PDB file of C-alpha atoms in Angstrom:
ATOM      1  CA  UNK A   1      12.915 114.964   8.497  1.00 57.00           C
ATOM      2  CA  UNK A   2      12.657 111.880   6.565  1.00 64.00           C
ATOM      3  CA  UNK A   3      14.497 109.050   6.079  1.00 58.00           C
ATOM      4  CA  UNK A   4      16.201 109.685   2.938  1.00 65.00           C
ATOM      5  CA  UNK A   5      17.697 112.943   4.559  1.00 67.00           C
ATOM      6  CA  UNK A   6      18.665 111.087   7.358  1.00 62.00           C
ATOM      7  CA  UNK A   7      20.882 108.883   5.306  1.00 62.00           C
ATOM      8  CA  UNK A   8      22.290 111.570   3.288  1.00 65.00           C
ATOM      9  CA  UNK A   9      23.260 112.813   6.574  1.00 66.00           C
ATOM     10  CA  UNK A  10      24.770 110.269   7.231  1.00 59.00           C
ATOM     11  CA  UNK A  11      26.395 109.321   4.467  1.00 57.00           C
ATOM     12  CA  UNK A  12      28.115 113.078   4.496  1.00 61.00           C
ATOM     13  CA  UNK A  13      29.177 113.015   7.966  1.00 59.00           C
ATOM     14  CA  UNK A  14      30.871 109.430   7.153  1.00 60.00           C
ATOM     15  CA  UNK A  15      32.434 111.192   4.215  1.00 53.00           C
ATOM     16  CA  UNK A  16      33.357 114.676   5.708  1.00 54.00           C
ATOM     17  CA  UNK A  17      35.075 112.106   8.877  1.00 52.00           C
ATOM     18  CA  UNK A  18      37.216 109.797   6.011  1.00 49.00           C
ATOM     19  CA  UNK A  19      38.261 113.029   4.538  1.00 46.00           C
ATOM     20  CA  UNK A  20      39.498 114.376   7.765  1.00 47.00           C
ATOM     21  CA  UNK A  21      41.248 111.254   8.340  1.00 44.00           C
ATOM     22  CA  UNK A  22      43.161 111.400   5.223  1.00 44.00           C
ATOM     23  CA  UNK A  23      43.468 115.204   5.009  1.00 45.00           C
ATOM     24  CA  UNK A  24      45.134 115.539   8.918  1.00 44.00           C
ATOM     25  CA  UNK A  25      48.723 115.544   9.471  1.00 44.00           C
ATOM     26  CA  UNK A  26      50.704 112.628  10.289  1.00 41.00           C
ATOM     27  CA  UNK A  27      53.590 112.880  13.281  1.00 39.00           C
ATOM     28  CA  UNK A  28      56.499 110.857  12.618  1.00 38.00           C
ATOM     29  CA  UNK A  29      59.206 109.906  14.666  1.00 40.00           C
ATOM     30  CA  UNK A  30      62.397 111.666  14.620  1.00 40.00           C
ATOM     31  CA  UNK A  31      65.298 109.739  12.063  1.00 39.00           C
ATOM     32  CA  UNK A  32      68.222 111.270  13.514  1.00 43.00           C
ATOM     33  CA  UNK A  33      70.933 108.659  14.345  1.00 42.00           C
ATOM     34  CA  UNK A  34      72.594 109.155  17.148  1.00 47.00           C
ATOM     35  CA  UNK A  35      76.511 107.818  17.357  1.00 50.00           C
ATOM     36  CA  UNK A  36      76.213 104.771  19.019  1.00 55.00           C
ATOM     37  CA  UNK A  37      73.603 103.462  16.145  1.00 58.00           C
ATOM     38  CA  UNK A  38      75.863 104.962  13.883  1.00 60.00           C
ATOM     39  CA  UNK A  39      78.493 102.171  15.389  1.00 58.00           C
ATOM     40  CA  UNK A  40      76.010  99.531  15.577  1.00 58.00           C
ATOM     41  CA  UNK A  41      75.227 100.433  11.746  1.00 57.00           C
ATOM     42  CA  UNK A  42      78.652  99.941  10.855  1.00 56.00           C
ATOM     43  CA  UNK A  43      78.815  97.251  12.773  1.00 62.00           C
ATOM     44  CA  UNK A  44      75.901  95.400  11.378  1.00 58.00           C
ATOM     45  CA  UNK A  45      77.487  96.014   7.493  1.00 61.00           C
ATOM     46  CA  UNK A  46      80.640  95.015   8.622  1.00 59.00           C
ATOM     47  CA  UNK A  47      78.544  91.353   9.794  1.00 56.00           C
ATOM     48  CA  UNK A  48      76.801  91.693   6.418  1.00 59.00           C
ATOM     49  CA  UNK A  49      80.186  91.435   4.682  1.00 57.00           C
ATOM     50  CA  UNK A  50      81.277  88.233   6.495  1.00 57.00           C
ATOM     51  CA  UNK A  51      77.881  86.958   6.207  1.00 55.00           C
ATOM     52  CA  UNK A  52      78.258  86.840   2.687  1.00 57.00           C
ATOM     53  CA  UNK A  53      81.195  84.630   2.243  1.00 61.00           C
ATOM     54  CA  UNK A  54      79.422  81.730   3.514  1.00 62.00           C
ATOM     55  CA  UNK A  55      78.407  79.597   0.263  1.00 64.00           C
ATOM     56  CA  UNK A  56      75.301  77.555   2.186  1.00 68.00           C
ATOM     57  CA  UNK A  57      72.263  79.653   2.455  1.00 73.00           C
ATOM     58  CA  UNK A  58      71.227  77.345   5.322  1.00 77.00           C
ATOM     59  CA  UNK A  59      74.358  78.241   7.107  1.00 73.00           C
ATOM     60  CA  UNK A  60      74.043  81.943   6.401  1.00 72.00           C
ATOM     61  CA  UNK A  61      70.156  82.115   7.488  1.00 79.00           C
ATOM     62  CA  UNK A  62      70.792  80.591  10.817  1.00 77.00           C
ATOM     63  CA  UNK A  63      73.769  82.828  11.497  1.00 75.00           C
ATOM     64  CA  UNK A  64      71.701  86.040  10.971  1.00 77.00           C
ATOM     65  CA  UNK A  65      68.854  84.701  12.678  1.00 85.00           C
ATOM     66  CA  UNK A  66      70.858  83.422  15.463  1.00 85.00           C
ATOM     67  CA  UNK A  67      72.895  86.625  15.723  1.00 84.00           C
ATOM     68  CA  UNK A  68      69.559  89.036  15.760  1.00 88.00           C
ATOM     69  CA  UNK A  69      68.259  86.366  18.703  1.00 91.00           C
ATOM     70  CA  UNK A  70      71.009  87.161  20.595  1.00 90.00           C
ATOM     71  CA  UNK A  71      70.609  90.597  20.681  1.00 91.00           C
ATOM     72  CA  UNK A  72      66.725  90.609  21.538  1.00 93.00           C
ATOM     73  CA  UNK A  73      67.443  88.265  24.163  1.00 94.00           C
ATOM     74  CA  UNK A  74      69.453  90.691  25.732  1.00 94.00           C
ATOM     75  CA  UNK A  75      68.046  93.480  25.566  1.00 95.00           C
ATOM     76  CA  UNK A  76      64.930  91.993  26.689  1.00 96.00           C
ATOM     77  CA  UNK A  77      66.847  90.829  29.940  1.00 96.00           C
ATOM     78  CA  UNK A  78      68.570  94.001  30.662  1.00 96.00           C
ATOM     79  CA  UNK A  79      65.131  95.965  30.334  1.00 96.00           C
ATOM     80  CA  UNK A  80      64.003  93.313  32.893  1.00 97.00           C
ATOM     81  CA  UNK A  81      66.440  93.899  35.102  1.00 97.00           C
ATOM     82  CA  UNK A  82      66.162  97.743  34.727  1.00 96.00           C
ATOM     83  CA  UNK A  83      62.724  97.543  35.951  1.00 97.00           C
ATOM     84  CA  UNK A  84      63.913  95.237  38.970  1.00 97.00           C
ATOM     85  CA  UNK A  85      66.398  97.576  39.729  1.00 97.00           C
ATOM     86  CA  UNK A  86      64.201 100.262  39.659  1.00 97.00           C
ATOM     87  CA  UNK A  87      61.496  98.630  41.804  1.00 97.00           C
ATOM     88  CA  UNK A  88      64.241  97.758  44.140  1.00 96.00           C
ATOM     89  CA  UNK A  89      65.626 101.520  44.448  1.00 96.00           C
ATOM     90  CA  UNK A  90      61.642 102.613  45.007  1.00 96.00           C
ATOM     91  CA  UNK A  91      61.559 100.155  48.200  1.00 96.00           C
ATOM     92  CA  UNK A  92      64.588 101.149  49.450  1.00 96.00           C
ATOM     93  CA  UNK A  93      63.877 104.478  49.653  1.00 96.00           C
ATOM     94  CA  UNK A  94      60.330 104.226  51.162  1.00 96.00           C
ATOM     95  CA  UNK A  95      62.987 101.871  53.916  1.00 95.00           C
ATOM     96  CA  UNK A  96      65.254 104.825  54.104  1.00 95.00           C
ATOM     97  CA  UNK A  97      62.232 106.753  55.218  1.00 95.00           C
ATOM     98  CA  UNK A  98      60.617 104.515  57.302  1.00 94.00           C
ATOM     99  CA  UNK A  99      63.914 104.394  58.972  1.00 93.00           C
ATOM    100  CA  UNK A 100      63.969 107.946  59.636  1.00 93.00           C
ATOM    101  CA  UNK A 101      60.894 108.317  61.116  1.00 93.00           C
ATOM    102  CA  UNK A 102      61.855 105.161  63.542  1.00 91.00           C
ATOM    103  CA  UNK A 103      64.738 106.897  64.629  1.00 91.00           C
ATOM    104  CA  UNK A 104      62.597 110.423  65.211  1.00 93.00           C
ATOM    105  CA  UNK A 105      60.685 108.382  67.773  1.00 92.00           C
ATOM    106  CA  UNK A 106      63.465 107.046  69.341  1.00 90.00           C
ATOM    107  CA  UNK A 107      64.179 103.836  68.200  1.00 89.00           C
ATOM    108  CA  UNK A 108      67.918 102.075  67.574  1.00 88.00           C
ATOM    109  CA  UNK A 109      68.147 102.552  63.467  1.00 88.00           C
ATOM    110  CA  UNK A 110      72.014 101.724  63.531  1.00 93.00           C
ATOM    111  CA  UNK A 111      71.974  98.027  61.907  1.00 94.00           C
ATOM    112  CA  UNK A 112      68.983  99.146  59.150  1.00 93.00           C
ATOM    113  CA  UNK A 113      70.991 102.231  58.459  1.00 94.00           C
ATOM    114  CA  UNK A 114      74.427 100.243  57.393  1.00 95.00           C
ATOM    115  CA  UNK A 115      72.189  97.515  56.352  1.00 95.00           C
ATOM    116  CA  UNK A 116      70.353 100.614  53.783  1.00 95.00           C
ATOM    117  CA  UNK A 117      73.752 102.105  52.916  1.00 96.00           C
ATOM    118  CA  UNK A 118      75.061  98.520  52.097  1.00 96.00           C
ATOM    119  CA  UNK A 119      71.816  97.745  49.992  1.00 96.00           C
ATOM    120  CA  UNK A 120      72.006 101.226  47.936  1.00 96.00           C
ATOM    121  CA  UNK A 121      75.865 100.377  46.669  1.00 97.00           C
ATOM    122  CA  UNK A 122      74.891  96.537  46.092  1.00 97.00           C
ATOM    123  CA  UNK A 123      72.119  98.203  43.776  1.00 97.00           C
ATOM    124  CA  UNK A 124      74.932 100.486  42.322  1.00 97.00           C
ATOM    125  CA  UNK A 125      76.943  98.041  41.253  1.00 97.00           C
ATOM    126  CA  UNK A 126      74.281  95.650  39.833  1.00 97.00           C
ATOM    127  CA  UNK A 127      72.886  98.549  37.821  1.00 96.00           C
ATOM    128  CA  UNK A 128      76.442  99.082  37.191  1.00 97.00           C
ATOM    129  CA  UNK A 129      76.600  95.651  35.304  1.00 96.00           C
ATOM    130  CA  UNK A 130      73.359  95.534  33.590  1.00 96.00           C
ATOM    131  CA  UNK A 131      74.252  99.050  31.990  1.00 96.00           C
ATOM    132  CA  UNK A 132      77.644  96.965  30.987  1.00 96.00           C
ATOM    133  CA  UNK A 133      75.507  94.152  29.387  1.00 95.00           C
ATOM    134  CA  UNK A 134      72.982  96.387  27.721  1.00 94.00           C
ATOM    135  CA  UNK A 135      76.351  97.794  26.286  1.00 93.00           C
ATOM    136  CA  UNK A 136      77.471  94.731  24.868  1.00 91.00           C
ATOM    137  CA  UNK A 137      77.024  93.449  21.193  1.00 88.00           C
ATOM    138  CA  UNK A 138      78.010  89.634  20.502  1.00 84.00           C
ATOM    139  CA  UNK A 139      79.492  89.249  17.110  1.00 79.00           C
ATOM    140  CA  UNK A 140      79.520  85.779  15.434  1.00 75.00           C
ATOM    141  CA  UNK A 141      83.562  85.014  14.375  1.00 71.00           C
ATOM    142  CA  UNK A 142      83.692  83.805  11.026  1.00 66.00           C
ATOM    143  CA  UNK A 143      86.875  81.353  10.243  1.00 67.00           C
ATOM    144  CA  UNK A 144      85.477  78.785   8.059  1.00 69.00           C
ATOM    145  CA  UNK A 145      82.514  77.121   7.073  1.00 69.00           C
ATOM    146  CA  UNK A 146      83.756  74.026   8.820  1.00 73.00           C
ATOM    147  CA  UNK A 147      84.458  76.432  12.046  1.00 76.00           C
ATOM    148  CA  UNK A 148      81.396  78.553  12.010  1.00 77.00           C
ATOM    149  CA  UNK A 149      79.627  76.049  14.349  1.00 79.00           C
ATOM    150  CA  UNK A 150      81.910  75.974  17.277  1.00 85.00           C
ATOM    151  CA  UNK A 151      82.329  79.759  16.653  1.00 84.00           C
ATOM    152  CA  UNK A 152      78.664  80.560  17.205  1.00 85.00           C
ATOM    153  CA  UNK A 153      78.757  77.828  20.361  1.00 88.00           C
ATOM    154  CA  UNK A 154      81.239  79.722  22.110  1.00 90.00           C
ATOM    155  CA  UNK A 155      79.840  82.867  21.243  1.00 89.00           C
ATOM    156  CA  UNK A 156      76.432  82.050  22.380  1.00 90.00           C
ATOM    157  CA  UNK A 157      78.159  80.789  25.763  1.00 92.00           C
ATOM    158  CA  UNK A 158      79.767  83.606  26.334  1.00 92.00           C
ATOM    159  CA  UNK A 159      76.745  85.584  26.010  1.00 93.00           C
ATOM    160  CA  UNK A 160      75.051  83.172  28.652  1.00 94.00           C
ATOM    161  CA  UNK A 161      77.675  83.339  31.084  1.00 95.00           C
ATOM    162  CA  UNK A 162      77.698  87.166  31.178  1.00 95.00           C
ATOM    163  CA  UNK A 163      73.790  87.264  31.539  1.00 95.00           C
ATOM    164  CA  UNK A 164      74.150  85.106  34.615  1.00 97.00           C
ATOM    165  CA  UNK A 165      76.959  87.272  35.890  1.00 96.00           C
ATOM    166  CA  UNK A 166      74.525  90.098  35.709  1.00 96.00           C
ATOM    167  CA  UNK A 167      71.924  87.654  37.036  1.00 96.00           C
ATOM    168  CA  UNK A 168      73.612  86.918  39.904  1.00 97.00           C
ATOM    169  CA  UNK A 169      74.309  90.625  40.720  1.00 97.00           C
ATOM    170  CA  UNK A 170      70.989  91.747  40.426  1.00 96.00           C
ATOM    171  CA  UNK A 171      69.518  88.771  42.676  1.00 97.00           C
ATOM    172  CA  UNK A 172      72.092  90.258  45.625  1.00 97.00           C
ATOM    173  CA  UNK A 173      70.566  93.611  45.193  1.00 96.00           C
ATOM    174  CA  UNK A 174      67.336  91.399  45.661  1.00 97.00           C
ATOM    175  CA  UNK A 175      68.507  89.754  49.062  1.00 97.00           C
ATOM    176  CA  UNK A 176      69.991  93.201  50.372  1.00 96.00           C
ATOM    177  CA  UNK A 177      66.875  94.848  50.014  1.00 96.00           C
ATOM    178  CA  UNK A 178      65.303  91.867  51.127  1.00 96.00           C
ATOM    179  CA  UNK A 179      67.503  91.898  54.303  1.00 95.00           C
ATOM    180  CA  UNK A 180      66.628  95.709  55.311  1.00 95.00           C
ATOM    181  CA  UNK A 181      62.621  95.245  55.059  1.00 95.00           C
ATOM    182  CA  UNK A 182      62.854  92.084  57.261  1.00 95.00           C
ATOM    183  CA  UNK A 183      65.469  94.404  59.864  1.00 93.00           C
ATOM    184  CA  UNK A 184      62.662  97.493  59.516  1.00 93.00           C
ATOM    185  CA  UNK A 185      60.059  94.836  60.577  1.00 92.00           C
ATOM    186  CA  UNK A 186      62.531  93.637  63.449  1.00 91.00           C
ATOM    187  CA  UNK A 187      63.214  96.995  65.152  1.00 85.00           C
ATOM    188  CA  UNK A 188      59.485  98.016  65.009  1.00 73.00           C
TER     189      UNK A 188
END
């Protein structure tokens, strides 16, 4: 073989893979809408609309920007807290069962057992509340030009308050599954 048919090798096999590249199919994703984007759609032309009365194109910019901010910061945080919660529900059922096999050998489970059942509805309700906040869209209020800066103040507050609601809720969950791990280690 020499080395010109080498390189026409090659050179085919290079061609024959960018074919196949271009020729195979491509998979994309499903476009159905489902109703609650459907909502959010209309929701988001509706903030268009009132977008568009404001004269200054400063103004305007910052308000969408501000307004798409708000929304990534929360979903970002209740994803985050998703996880937590799920982490949380993992170790409390790997308690629940290190509980139960305590208990088979004869140990005194009472106090981890209400301290488990306590911990599961504390994680009920904070999952409870970050489904709430996932939930939740903030809308800027538009009065007037000369308003629209208080309005997106007290909107943005209002967004922070209810993320440290959820906060809060979630970091009980924390400390009640925190509690029945250090009573497990206890009644070893």
């Amino acid at each position: 073989m020499t080395l010109t048919s080498v390189k026409k090798s090659v050179v085919a096999f290079i061609f024959g893979s960018f074919l196949l590249v271009l020729v195979s199919p491509v998979f994309a994703k499903d476009v159905t809408r489902s109703a609650s984007s459907g909502a959010k759609l209309e929701t988001r032309m509706e903030f268009k609309a009132k977008l568009d009365t404001i004269k200054d194109e400063r103004k305007r910019t910052i308000a969408s920007n501000l307004t798409e901010k708000m929304a990534l910061v929360n979903k970002r945080r209740t994803d985050f807290w998703n996880n937590v919660l799920t982490k949380l529900t993992q170790i409390l059922a790997r308690a629940k069962t290190k509980s139960a096999e305590l208990k088979a050998s004869g140990k005194d489970t009472i106090v981890v057992d209400t301290a488990i059942a306590s911990a599961d509805t504390t994680i009920k309700n904070a999952q409870t509340a970050v489904d709430n906040q996932a939930a939740k869209t903030y809308p800027l209020s538009f009065g007037s030009e000369s308003t629209l800066k208080a309005n997106i103040g007290k909107t943005i507050s209002g967004e922070q308050a209810d993320l440290q609601a959820v906060k809060k809720s979630v970091d009980e969950a924390h400390k009640a599954v925190s509690d029945v791990v250090k009573l497990l280690k206890q009644v070893k």
